Amino acid sequence: MHSQAIDFHPPAEEAAAFLLPVTTTLFADRAERFEALASEHSLSDWLRFLATLSRAQQQALKALPPLALPSADSLRQARTHGMPPLDPSVRPAAWRDALHQIASTLRLEAPEATRTELDALLVVSDAALEKLADSLMSGEPEATDIARLPFVAAALQVVFTQLASQLDAGQLQALDAHNVCPCCGSPAVASVVRLGAAINNLRYLHCSLCNTEWNVARAVCTTCNSDKAVALHEVEGSQGAVRAETCDSCKGYLKIAYQEKDPRVDPVADDLATLALDMLVDEAGYQRSGPNLLLIGAYSG
Ligand SMILES: [Zn+2]
Ligand SMILES: [Zn+2]
């Protein structure tokens, strides 16, 4: 089995509790993964478009000006109160520039209906963009906003990934809720069982917004912490690189990706390439515990 170094800051002597995102490669690697998953996939056009989106995210991240972290005082206060240091409702204005850059890049390759949405995003007021971001973060977006939200999410991912990467991992602490990001408080999109020196076979949850990862026990529900009623499911004929972990205590589920099966797995890309698995566990009555922000609106219907 071939394994490769993972794209996160290397852990110290013992397994790292937190893996901050590596901004130089994260979205470019995700783009490559989307490309690879797109071949011979029934949703190949959509996955290829998401590869283009991820590449645009990488460019937008590179173009970001330096971003200010919360003050030392707010960071200390958050720590004292067991709160994450970043607050997604406090957005640096640079996210709107990131959105403009992403929309300008994508419109050249987008299908016509999507291009109309992107063009609209390029001309709406800052206030309207902030409203869209609020709508996304509320988790209950307006139906009329939905087609634009994946792009809003992509831009917010760019700035919060940058902010998270600037934090000091040594100052982070695990939160009471296991499925919530210790950097920004957003729910996890999926978990990954990682390969690599000092983290071999450890499981990390992956933030849906800032791409931080944090270590959680295996075979325990990431939502309610029960170890009694957890089961793994996969779609027949799949290679087993992605499974759904369901819990009969809280009736929740989240996917889990295995680097051992494929070292290139990406929690966001592999999640979107396995929507059949969501349908399978949905039908069995389980509810997903964390969103994939690039999916909102894309295939709801
Ligand atoms: Zn986060
Ligand atoms: Zn549970």
PDB file of C-alpha atoms and ligand atoms in Angstrom:
ATOM      1  CA  MET A   1       0.000   0.000   0.000  1.00  0.00           C
ATOM      2  CA  HIS A   2       1.432   3.328  -1.048  1.00  0.00           C
ATOM      3  CA  SER A   3       1.059   6.150   1.414  1.00  0.00           C
ATOM      4  CA  GLN A   4       2.011   9.768   1.128  1.00  0.00           C
ATOM      5  CA  ALA A   5       2.639  12.651   3.459  1.00  0.00           C
ATOM      6  CA  ILE A   6      -0.541  14.502   4.301  1.00  0.00           C
ATOM      7  CA  ASP A   7      -0.939  18.157   3.557  1.00  0.00           C
ATOM      8  CA  PHE A   8      -1.154  19.442   7.089  1.00  0.00           C
ATOM      9  CA  HIS A   9       1.374  20.827   9.518  1.00  0.00           C
ATOM     10  CA  PRO A  10       3.330  17.838  10.788  1.00  0.00           C
ATOM     11  CA  PRO A  11       2.396  16.833  14.324  1.00  0.00           C
ATOM     12  CA  ALA A  12       4.875  17.121  17.191  1.00  0.00           C
ATOM     13  CA  GLU A  13       6.064  13.987  19.022  1.00  0.00           C
ATOM     14  CA  GLU A  14       2.605  12.746  19.803  1.00  0.00           C
ATOM     15  CA  ALA A  15      -0.502  12.676  17.649  1.00  0.00           C
ATOM     16  CA  ALA A  16      -1.758  16.176  16.935  1.00  0.00           C
ATOM     17  CA  ALA A  17      -5.118  17.026  18.453  1.00  0.00           C
ATOM     18  CA  PHE A  18      -5.663  19.718  15.815  1.00  0.00           C
ATOM     19  CA  LEU A  19      -4.493  19.997  12.225  1.00  0.00           C
ATOM     20  CA  LEU A  20      -4.657  23.519  10.860  1.00  0.00           C
ATOM     21  CA  PRO A  21      -5.214  23.890   7.107  1.00  0.00           C
ATOM     22  CA  VAL A  22      -2.188  24.334   4.840  1.00  0.00           C
ATOM     23  CA  THR A  23      -3.236  27.240   2.666  1.00  0.00           C
ATOM     24  CA  THR A  24      -0.651  26.765  -0.086  1.00  0.00           C
ATOM     25  CA  THR A  25      -2.096  23.469  -1.314  1.00  0.00           C
ATOM     26  CA  LEU A  26      -5.470  22.718   0.254  1.00  0.00           C
ATOM     27  CA  PHE A  27      -7.856  23.880  -2.483  1.00  0.00           C
ATOM     28  CA  ALA A  28      -5.505  22.867  -5.310  1.00  0.00           C
ATOM     29  CA  ASP A  29      -5.391  19.320  -3.908  1.00  0.00           C
ATOM     30  CA  ARG A  30      -9.171  19.333  -3.576  1.00  0.00           C
ATOM     31  CA  ALA A  31      -9.453  20.419  -7.219  1.00  0.00           C
ATOM     32  CA  GLU A  32      -7.305  17.464  -8.266  1.00  0.00           C
ATOM     33  CA  ARG A  33      -9.435  15.110  -6.230  1.00  0.00           C
ATOM     34  CA  PHE A  34     -12.635  16.442  -7.821  1.00  0.00           C
ATOM     35  CA  GLU A  35     -11.052  15.873 -11.264  1.00  0.00           C
ATOM     36  CA  ALA A  36     -10.103  12.311 -10.382  1.00  0.00           C
ATOM     37  CA  LEU A  37     -13.553  11.547  -8.972  1.00  0.00           C
ATOM     38  CA  ALA A  38     -15.260  13.042 -12.027  1.00  0.00           C
ATOM     39  CA  SER A  39     -13.988  10.411 -14.417  1.00  0.00           C
ATOM     40  CA  GLU A  40     -16.631   7.780 -15.092  1.00  0.00           C
ATOM     41  CA  HIS A  41     -19.017   9.378 -12.600  1.00  0.00           C
ATOM     42  CA  SER A  42     -22.692   9.970 -13.348  1.00  0.00           C
ATOM     43  CA  LEU A  43     -22.263  13.552 -12.063  1.00  0.00           C
ATOM     44  CA  SER A  44     -18.990  14.146 -13.876  1.00  0.00           C
ATOM     45  CA  ASP A  45     -19.897  17.587 -15.274  1.00  0.00           C
ATOM     46  CA  TRP A  46     -20.817  18.863 -11.838  1.00  0.00           C
ATOM     47  CA  LEU A  47     -17.705  17.379 -10.182  1.00  0.00           C
ATOM     48  CA  ARG A  48     -15.506  18.916 -12.892  1.00  0.00           C
ATOM     49  CA  PHE A  49     -17.156  22.283 -12.294  1.00  0.00           C
ATOM     50  CA  LEU A  50     -16.378  21.885  -8.585  1.00  0.00           C
ATOM     51  CA  ALA A  51     -12.741  21.187  -9.527  1.00  0.00           C
ATOM     52  CA  THR A  52     -12.731  24.537 -11.338  1.00  0.00           C
ATOM     53  CA  LEU A  53     -14.365  26.147  -8.313  1.00  0.00           C
ATOM     54  CA  SER A  54     -11.706  24.695  -5.990  1.00  0.00           C
ATOM     55  CA  ARG A  55      -8.933  25.994  -8.255  1.00  0.00           C
ATOM     56  CA  ALA A  56     -10.585  29.425  -8.178  1.00  0.00           C
ATOM     57  CA  GLN A  57     -10.648  29.181  -4.372  1.00  0.00           C
ATOM     58  CA  GLN A  58      -6.903  28.484  -4.353  1.00  0.00           C
ATOM     59  CA  GLN A  59      -6.260  31.571  -6.526  1.00  0.00           C
ATOM     60  CA  ALA A  60      -8.538  33.742  -4.392  1.00  0.00           C
ATOM     61  CA  LEU A  61      -6.762  32.580  -1.247  1.00  0.00           C
ATOM     62  CA  LYS A  62      -3.396  33.436  -2.742  1.00  0.00           C
ATOM     63  CA  ALA A  63      -4.639  36.936  -3.575  1.00  0.00           C
ATOM     64  CA  LEU A  64      -5.979  37.655  -0.070  1.00  0.00           C
ATOM     65  CA  PRO A  65      -4.511  40.609   1.808  1.00  0.00           C
ATOM     66  CA  PRO A  66      -3.232  39.852   5.338  1.00  0.00           C
ATOM     67  CA  LEU A  67      -6.267  39.216   7.549  1.00  0.00           C
ATOM     68  CA  ALA A  68      -6.540  40.411  11.133  1.00  0.00           C
ATOM     69  CA  LEU A  69      -7.229  37.774  13.786  1.00  0.00           C
ATOM     70  CA  PRO A  70      -9.441  38.700  16.752  1.00  0.00           C
ATOM     71  CA  SER A  71      -7.562  40.713  19.395  1.00  0.00           C
ATOM     72  CA  ALA A  72      -5.446  38.912  22.004  1.00  0.00           C
ATOM     73  CA  ASP A  73      -8.123  39.872  24.497  1.00  0.00           C
ATOM     74  CA  SER A  74     -10.980  38.267  22.533  1.00  0.00           C
ATOM     75  CA  LEU A  75      -8.853  35.173  21.928  1.00  0.00           C
ATOM     76  CA  ARG A  76      -8.220  34.889  25.671  1.00  0.00           C
ATOM     77  CA  GLN A  77     -11.895  35.408  26.473  1.00  0.00           C
ATOM     78  CA  ALA A  78     -12.984  32.760  23.972  1.00  0.00           C
ATOM     79  CA  ARG A  79     -10.522  30.328  25.537  1.00  0.00           C
ATOM     80  CA  THR A  80     -11.728  31.055  29.060  1.00  0.00           C
ATOM     81  CA  HIS A  81     -15.337  30.448  28.054  1.00  0.00           C
ATOM     82  CA  GLY A  82     -14.681  27.305  26.017  1.00  0.00           C
ATOM     83  CA  MET A  83     -15.654  29.097  22.818  1.00  0.00           C
ATOM     84  CA  PRO A  84     -13.952  28.825  19.410  1.00  0.00           C
ATOM     85  CA  PRO A  85     -11.637  31.792  18.640  1.00  0.00           C
ATOM     86  CA  LEU A  86     -13.228  32.611  15.257  1.00  0.00           C
ATOM     87  CA  ASP A  87     -16.835  33.657  14.795  1.00  0.00           C
ATOM     88  CA  PRO A  88     -18.250  33.005  11.287  1.00  0.00           C
ATOM     89  CA  SER A  89     -20.769  35.813  11.726  1.00  0.00           C
ATOM     90  CA  VAL A  90     -17.838  38.261  11.961  1.00  0.00           C
ATOM     91  CA  ARG A  91     -16.581  38.210   8.390  1.00  0.00           C
ATOM     92  CA  PRO A  92     -13.553  40.099   7.084  1.00  0.00           C
ATOM     93  CA  ALA A  93     -14.681  42.321   4.169  1.00  0.00           C
ATOM     94  CA  ALA A  94     -12.065  40.530   2.024  1.00  0.00           C
ATOM     95  CA  TRP A  95     -14.512  37.651   1.588  1.00  0.00           C
ATOM     96  CA  ARG A  96     -16.458  39.778  -0.874  1.00  0.00           C
ATOM     97  CA  ASP A  97     -13.311  40.345  -2.948  1.00  0.00           C
ATOM     98  CA  ALA A  98     -12.699  36.603  -2.860  1.00  0.00           C
ATOM     99  CA  LEU A  99     -16.254  36.066  -4.103  1.00  0.00           C
ATOM    100  CA  HIS A 100     -15.806  38.565  -6.939  1.00  0.00           C
ATOM    101  CA  GLN A 101     -12.589  36.861  -7.962  1.00  0.00           C
ATOM    102  CA  ILE A 102     -14.147  33.384  -7.858  1.00  0.00           C
ATOM    103  CA  ALA A 103     -17.234  34.520  -9.791  1.00  0.00           C
ATOM    104  CA  SER A 104     -15.135  36.274 -12.460  1.00  0.00           C
ATOM    105  CA  THR A 105     -13.008  33.172 -12.967  1.00  0.00           C
ATOM    106  CA  LEU A 106     -15.881  30.718 -12.997  1.00  0.00           C
ATOM    107  CA  ARG A 107     -18.209  32.610 -15.323  1.00  0.00           C
ATOM    108  CA  LEU A 108     -15.875  31.804 -18.215  1.00  0.00           C
ATOM    109  CA  GLU A 109     -16.488  28.074 -17.759  1.00  0.00           C
ATOM    110  CA  ALA A 110     -19.947  27.943 -16.230  1.00  0.00           C
ATOM    111  CA  PRO A 111     -23.070  26.628 -17.954  1.00  0.00           C
ATOM    112  CA  GLU A 112     -25.432  29.424 -18.947  1.00  0.00           C
ATOM    113  CA  ALA A 113     -27.815  29.252 -15.977  1.00  0.00           C
ATOM    114  CA  THR A 114     -24.899  29.317 -13.541  1.00  0.00           C
ATOM    115  CA  ARG A 115     -23.259  32.175 -15.438  1.00  0.00           C
ATOM    116  CA  THR A 116     -26.404  34.247 -14.910  1.00  0.00           C
ATOM    117  CA  GLU A 117     -26.139  33.684 -11.155  1.00  0.00           C
ATOM    118  CA  LEU A 118     -22.420  34.508 -11.147  1.00  0.00           C
ATOM    119  CA  ASP A 119     -22.994  37.704 -13.138  1.00  0.00           C
ATOM    120  CA  ALA A 120     -25.682  38.714 -10.662  1.00  0.00           C
ATOM    121  CA  LEU A 121     -23.237  38.152  -7.787  1.00  0.00           C
ATOM    122  CA  LEU A 122     -20.741  40.457  -9.475  1.00  0.00           C
ATOM    123  CA  VAL A 123     -23.117  43.420  -9.472  1.00  0.00           C
ATOM    124  CA  VAL A 124     -25.146  43.158  -6.242  1.00  0.00           C
ATOM    125  CA  SER A 125     -24.387  45.531  -3.370  1.00  0.00           C
ATOM    126  CA  ASP A 126     -22.141  44.679  -0.447  1.00  0.00           C
ATOM    127  CA  ALA A 127     -25.210  44.720   1.785  1.00  0.00           C
ATOM    128  CA  ALA A 128     -26.918  42.129  -0.422  1.00  0.00           C
ATOM    129  CA  LEU A 129     -23.816  39.926  -0.298  1.00  0.00           C
ATOM    130  CA  GLU A 130     -23.739  40.133   3.493  1.00  0.00           C
ATOM    131  CA  LYS A 131     -27.400  39.126   3.525  1.00  0.00           C
ATOM    132  CA  LEU A 132     -26.594  36.095   1.361  1.00  0.00           C
ATOM    133  CA  ALA A 133     -23.814  35.121   3.769  1.00  0.00           C
ATOM    134  CA  ASP A 134     -26.231  35.437   6.694  1.00  0.00           C
ATOM    135  CA  SER A 135     -28.716  33.301   4.792  1.00  0.00           C
ATOM    136  CA  LEU A 136     -26.071  30.597   4.272  1.00  0.00           C
ATOM    137  CA  MET A 137     -24.919  30.656   7.877  1.00  0.00           C
ATOM    138  CA  SER A 138     -28.472  30.480   9.222  1.00  0.00           C
ATOM    139  CA  GLY A 139     -28.768  26.984   7.757  1.00  0.00           C
ATOM    140  CA  GLU A 140     -32.233  27.930   6.512  1.00  0.00           C
ATOM    141  CA  PRO A 141     -31.581  29.798   3.281  1.00  0.00           C
ATOM    142  CA  GLU A 142     -34.284  31.488   1.224  1.00  0.00           C
ATOM    143  CA  ALA A 143     -35.253  29.437  -1.832  1.00  0.00           C
ATOM    144  CA  THR A 144     -34.436  32.384  -4.106  1.00  0.00           C
ATOM    145  CA  ASP A 145     -30.861  32.561  -2.778  1.00  0.00           C
ATOM    146  CA  ILE A 146     -30.025  28.913  -3.098  1.00  0.00           C
ATOM    147  CA  ALA A 147     -28.384  28.878  -6.537  1.00  0.00           C
ATOM    148  CA  ARG A 148     -25.882  31.524  -5.404  1.00  0.00           C
ATOM    149  CA  LEU A 149     -24.995  30.069  -2.033  1.00  0.00           C
ATOM    150  CA  PRO A 150     -22.334  27.530  -3.105  1.00  0.00           C
ATOM    151  CA  PHE A 151     -20.266  30.471  -4.404  1.00  0.00           C
ATOM    152  CA  VAL A 152     -20.856  32.512  -1.259  1.00  0.00           C
ATOM    153  CA  ALA A 153     -19.789  29.429   0.727  1.00  0.00           C
ATOM    154  CA  ALA A 154     -16.686  28.981  -1.431  1.00  0.00           C
ATOM    155  CA  ALA A 155     -15.574  32.562  -0.738  1.00  0.00           C
ATOM    156  CA  LEU A 156     -16.239  32.264   2.993  1.00  0.00           C
ATOM    157  CA  GLN A 157     -14.244  29.015   3.046  1.00  0.00           C
ATOM    158  CA  VAL A 158     -11.325  30.901   1.530  1.00  0.00           C
ATOM    159  CA  VAL A 159     -11.186  33.622   4.200  1.00  0.00           C
ATOM    160  CA  PHE A 160     -11.920  31.344   7.161  1.00  0.00           C
ATOM    161  CA  THR A 161      -9.337  28.813   5.974  1.00  0.00           C
ATOM    162  CA  GLN A 162      -6.802  31.650   5.868  1.00  0.00           C
ATOM    163  CA  LEU A 163      -7.833  32.869   9.335  1.00  0.00           C
ATOM    164  CA  ALA A 164      -7.706  29.352  10.827  1.00  0.00           C
ATOM    165  CA  SER A 165      -4.229  28.806   9.368  1.00  0.00           C
ATOM    166  CA  GLN A 166      -3.022  31.915  11.233  1.00  0.00           C
ATOM    167  CA  LEU A 167      -4.164  30.584  14.633  1.00  0.00           C
ATOM    168  CA  ASP A 168      -1.803  28.938  17.103  1.00  0.00           C
ATOM    169  CA  ALA A 169      -2.739  25.235  17.250  1.00  0.00           C
ATOM    170  CA  GLY A 170      -1.169  25.098  20.728  1.00  0.00           C
ATOM    171  CA  GLN A 171      -3.840  27.493  22.000  1.00  0.00           C
ATOM    172  CA  LEU A 172      -6.821  25.524  20.660  1.00  0.00           C
ATOM    173  CA  GLN A 173      -8.963  23.390  22.912  1.00  0.00           C
ATOM    174  CA  ALA A 174     -11.513  20.685  22.205  1.00  0.00           C
ATOM    175  CA  LEU A 175     -15.080  21.938  22.615  1.00  0.00           C
ATOM    176  CA  ASP A 176     -17.817  20.135  24.541  1.00  0.00           C
ATOM    177  CA  ALA A 177     -19.654  19.381  21.309  1.00  0.00           C
ATOM    178  CA  HIS A 178     -17.400  16.950  19.426  1.00  0.00           C
ATOM    179  CA  ASN A 179     -18.803  17.652  15.990  1.00  0.00           C
ATOM    180  CA  VAL A 180     -18.124  21.380  16.154  1.00  0.00           C
ATOM    181  CA  CYS A 181     -14.908  22.997  14.889  1.00  0.00           C
ATOM    182  CA  PRO A 182     -12.548  24.178  17.642  1.00  0.00           C
ATOM    183  CA  CYS A 183     -11.457  27.119  15.417  1.00  0.00           C
ATOM    184  CA  CYS A 184     -14.746  28.513  14.091  1.00  0.00           C
ATOM    185  CA  GLY A 185     -17.613  26.582  15.688  1.00  0.00           C
ATOM    186  CA  SER A 186     -18.991  25.257  12.369  1.00  0.00           C
ATOM    187  CA  PRO A 187     -20.193  21.650  12.077  1.00  0.00           C
ATOM    188  CA  ALA A 188     -17.955  19.004  10.527  1.00  0.00           C
ATOM    189  CA  VAL A 189     -18.570  17.959   6.919  1.00  0.00           C
ATOM    190  CA  ALA A 190     -17.116  14.455   7.395  1.00  0.00           C
ATOM    191  CA  SER A 191     -14.321  12.636   9.177  1.00  0.00           C
ATOM    192  CA  VAL A 192     -11.126  11.129   7.785  1.00  0.00           C
ATOM    193  CA  VAL A 193      -9.065   8.242   9.102  1.00  0.00           C
ATOM    194  CA  ARG A 194      -5.578   9.468   8.285  1.00  0.00           C
ATOM    195  CA  LEU A 195      -2.333   7.790   7.370  1.00  0.00           C
ATOM    196  CA  GLY A 196       1.021   9.336   8.173  1.00  0.00           C
ATOM    197  CA  ALA A 197       3.747   9.487  10.792  1.00  0.00           C
ATOM    198  CA  ALA A 198       2.309   9.871  14.290  1.00  0.00           C
ATOM    199  CA  ILE A 199      -1.288  10.078  13.101  1.00  0.00           C
ATOM    200  CA  ASN A 200      -1.597   6.649  11.560  1.00  0.00           C
ATOM    201  CA  ASN A 201      -5.148   5.395  11.829  1.00  0.00           C
ATOM    202  CA  LEU A 202      -6.360   8.326  13.841  1.00  0.00           C
ATOM    203  CA  ARG A 203      -9.662   9.851  12.987  1.00  0.00           C
ATOM    204  CA  TYR A 204     -10.098  13.566  12.397  1.00  0.00           C
ATOM    205  CA  LEU A 205     -13.297  15.523  11.869  1.00  0.00           C
ATOM    206  CA  HIS A 206     -13.019  18.120   9.095  1.00  0.00           C
ATOM    207  CA  CYS A 207     -14.590  21.584   9.386  1.00  0.00           C
ATOM    208  CA  SER A 208     -17.194  22.428   6.725  1.00  0.00           C
ATOM    209  CA  LEU A 209     -16.058  26.072   6.734  1.00  0.00           C
ATOM    210  CA  CYS A 210     -12.399  26.588   7.732  1.00  0.00           C
ATOM    211  CA  ASN A 211     -10.926  23.165   6.821  1.00  0.00           C
ATOM    212  CA  THR A 212      -9.390  22.637  10.255  1.00  0.00           C
ATOM    213  CA  GLU A 213      -9.291  19.021  11.474  1.00  0.00           C
ATOM    214  CA  TRP A 214      -9.583  17.777  15.020  1.00  0.00           C
ATOM    215  CA  ASN A 215      -9.001  14.364  16.490  1.00  0.00           C
ATOM    216  CA  VAL A 216     -11.971  12.280  17.682  1.00  0.00           C
ATOM    217  CA  ALA A 217     -12.226   8.685  18.854  1.00  0.00           C
ATOM    218  CA  ARG A 218     -13.197   6.030  16.318  1.00  0.00           C
ATOM    219  CA  ALA A 219     -16.334   3.911  16.679  1.00  0.00           C
ATOM    220  CA  VAL A 220     -18.053   6.651  18.652  1.00  0.00           C
ATOM    221  CA  CYS A 221     -20.900   8.778  17.300  1.00  0.00           C
ATOM    222  CA  THR A 222     -19.451  12.206  16.505  1.00  0.00           C
ATOM    223  CA  THR A 223     -22.752  13.873  17.360  1.00  0.00           C
ATOM    224  CA  CYS A 224     -23.923  12.312  20.639  1.00  0.00           C
ATOM    225  CA  ASN A 225     -20.760  10.478  21.700  1.00  0.00           C
ATOM    226  CA  SER A 226     -22.568   7.146  22.083  1.00  0.00           C
ATOM    227  CA  ASP A 227     -20.513   4.043  21.350  1.00  0.00           C
ATOM    228  CA  LYS A 228     -23.483   1.699  21.625  1.00  0.00           C
ATOM    229  CA  ALA A 229     -25.363   1.964  18.392  1.00  0.00           C
ATOM    230  CA  VAL A 230     -22.840   3.032  15.778  1.00  0.00           C
ATOM    231  CA  ALA A 231     -22.772   1.206  12.431  1.00  0.00           C
ATOM    232  CA  LEU A 232     -20.938   1.681   9.130  1.00  0.00           C
ATOM    233  CA  HIS A 233     -22.656   1.512   5.737  1.00  0.00           C
ATOM    234  CA  GLU A 234     -21.368   1.626   2.210  1.00  0.00           C
ATOM    235  CA  VAL A 235     -22.914   1.545  -1.217  1.00  0.00           C
ATOM    236  CA  GLU A 236     -22.675  -1.870  -2.825  1.00  0.00           C
ATOM    237  CA  GLY A 237     -19.783  -2.078  -5.257  1.00  0.00           C
ATOM    238  CA  SER A 238     -17.930   0.928  -3.777  1.00  0.00           C
ATOM    239  CA  GLN A 239     -14.265   0.586  -2.882  1.00  0.00           C
ATOM    240  CA  GLY A 240     -15.038   1.308   0.759  1.00  0.00           C
ATOM    241  CA  ALA A 241     -13.013   4.553   0.813  1.00  0.00           C
ATOM    242  CA  VAL A 242     -16.115   6.374   2.065  1.00  0.00           C
ATOM    243  CA  ARG A 243     -18.675   4.975   4.471  1.00  0.00           C
ATOM    244  CA  ALA A 244     -21.574   6.458   6.386  1.00  0.00           C
ATOM    245  CA  GLU A 245     -21.380   6.157  10.149  1.00  0.00           C
ATOM    246  CA  THR A 246     -24.909   6.021  11.528  1.00  0.00           C
ATOM    247  CA  CYS A 247     -25.972   6.188  15.158  1.00  0.00           C
ATOM    248  CA  ASP A 248     -29.175   4.653  16.478  1.00  0.00           C
ATOM    249  CA  SER A 249     -29.037   6.719  19.668  1.00  0.00           C
ATOM    250  CA  CYS A 250     -29.415  10.117  17.959  1.00  0.00           C
ATOM    251  CA  LYS A 251     -30.406   8.900  14.452  1.00  0.00           C
ATOM    252  CA  GLY A 252     -27.640  11.050  12.995  1.00  0.00           C
ATOM    253  CA  TYR A 253     -24.974  10.188  10.465  1.00  0.00           C
ATOM    254  CA  LEU A 254     -21.793  11.565   8.993  1.00  0.00           C
ATOM    255  CA  LYS A 255     -19.466  10.097   6.397  1.00  0.00           C
ATOM    256  CA  ILE A 256     -16.034   8.766   7.160  1.00  0.00           C
ATOM    257  CA  ALA A 257     -13.271   8.571   4.532  1.00  0.00           C
ATOM    258  CA  TYR A 258     -10.284   6.205   4.770  1.00  0.00           C
ATOM    259  CA  GLN A 259      -6.863   7.275   3.519  1.00  0.00           C
ATOM    260  CA  GLU A 260      -5.807   3.650   3.849  1.00  0.00           C
ATOM    261  CA  LYS A 261      -8.178   2.798   0.988  1.00  0.00           C
ATOM    262  CA  ASP A 262      -7.161   5.807  -1.052  1.00  0.00           C
ATOM    263  CA  PRO A 263      -4.477   8.228   0.187  1.00  0.00           C
ATOM    264  CA  ARG A 264      -5.951  11.070  -1.882  1.00  0.00           C
ATOM    265  CA  VAL A 265      -9.397  11.123  -0.239  1.00  0.00           C
ATOM    266  CA  ASP A 266     -10.690  14.602   0.493  1.00  0.00           C
ATOM    267  CA  PRO A 267     -13.542  15.006   2.963  1.00  0.00           C
ATOM    268  CA  VAL A 268     -15.325  17.647   0.896  1.00  0.00           C
ATOM    269  CA  ALA A 269     -14.803  16.182  -2.598  1.00  0.00           C
ATOM    270  CA  ASP A 270     -15.351  12.545  -1.650  1.00  0.00           C
ATOM    271  CA  ASP A 271     -18.492  13.532   0.206  1.00  0.00           C
ATOM    272  CA  LEU A 272     -19.989  15.110  -2.918  1.00  0.00           C
ATOM    273  CA  ALA A 273     -18.988  12.159  -5.079  1.00  0.00           C
ATOM    274  CA  THR A 274     -20.926   9.762  -2.842  1.00  0.00           C
ATOM    275  CA  LEU A 275     -24.421  11.253  -2.785  1.00  0.00           C
ATOM    276  CA  ALA A 276     -25.827   7.752  -3.360  1.00  0.00           C
ATOM    277  CA  LEU A 277     -24.623   6.901   0.126  1.00  0.00           C
ATOM    278  CA  ASP A 278     -26.569   9.864   1.554  1.00  0.00           C
ATOM    279  CA  MET A 279     -29.686   8.585  -0.174  1.00  0.00           C
ATOM    280  CA  LEU A 280     -29.140   5.117   1.238  1.00  0.00           C
ATOM    281  CA  VAL A 281     -28.929   6.220   4.867  1.00  0.00           C
ATOM    282  CA  ASP A 282     -31.538   8.964   4.408  1.00  0.00           C
ATOM    283  CA  GLU A 283     -34.007   6.322   3.341  1.00  0.00           C
ATOM    284  CA  ALA A 284     -33.120   4.306   6.423  1.00  0.00           C
ATOM    285  CA  GLY A 285     -34.188   7.292   8.559  1.00  0.00           C
ATOM    286  CA  TYR A 286     -30.882   8.900   9.527  1.00  0.00           C
ATOM    287  CA  GLN A 287     -30.242  12.632   9.403  1.00  0.00           C
ATOM    288  CA  ARG A 288     -26.961  14.118   8.387  1.00  0.00           C
ATOM    289  CA  SER A 289     -25.270  15.995  11.223  1.00  0.00           C
ATOM    290  CA  GLY A 290     -23.176  18.483   9.210  1.00  0.00           C
ATOM    291  CA  PRO A 291     -23.533  20.203   5.824  1.00  0.00           C
ATOM    292  CA  ASN A 292     -21.341  20.276   2.757  1.00  0.00           C
ATOM    293  CA  LEU A 293     -21.459  23.983   2.001  1.00  0.00           C
ATOM    294  CA  LEU A 294     -20.760  23.450  -1.714  1.00  0.00           C
ATOM    295  CA  LEU A 295     -23.867  21.306  -2.062  1.00  0.00           C
ATOM    296  CA  ILE A 296     -26.438  23.739  -0.738  1.00  0.00           C
ATOM    297  CA  GLY A 297     -28.671  24.497  -3.659  1.00  0.00           C
ATOM    298  CA  ALA A 298     -26.622  22.605  -6.208  1.00  0.00           C
ATOM    299  CA  TYR A 299     -28.677  19.463  -6.277  1.00  0.00           C
ATOM    300  CA  SER A 300     -31.544  20.161  -3.950  1.00  0.00           C
ATOM    301  CA  GLY A 301     -34.669  19.505  -5.629  1.00  0.00           C
TER     302      GLY A 301
HETATM  303 ZN    ZN B   1     -13.799  25.643  11.346  1.00  0.00          ZN
HETATM  304 ZN    ZN B   2     -25.350   9.645  17.987  1.00  0.00          ZN
END
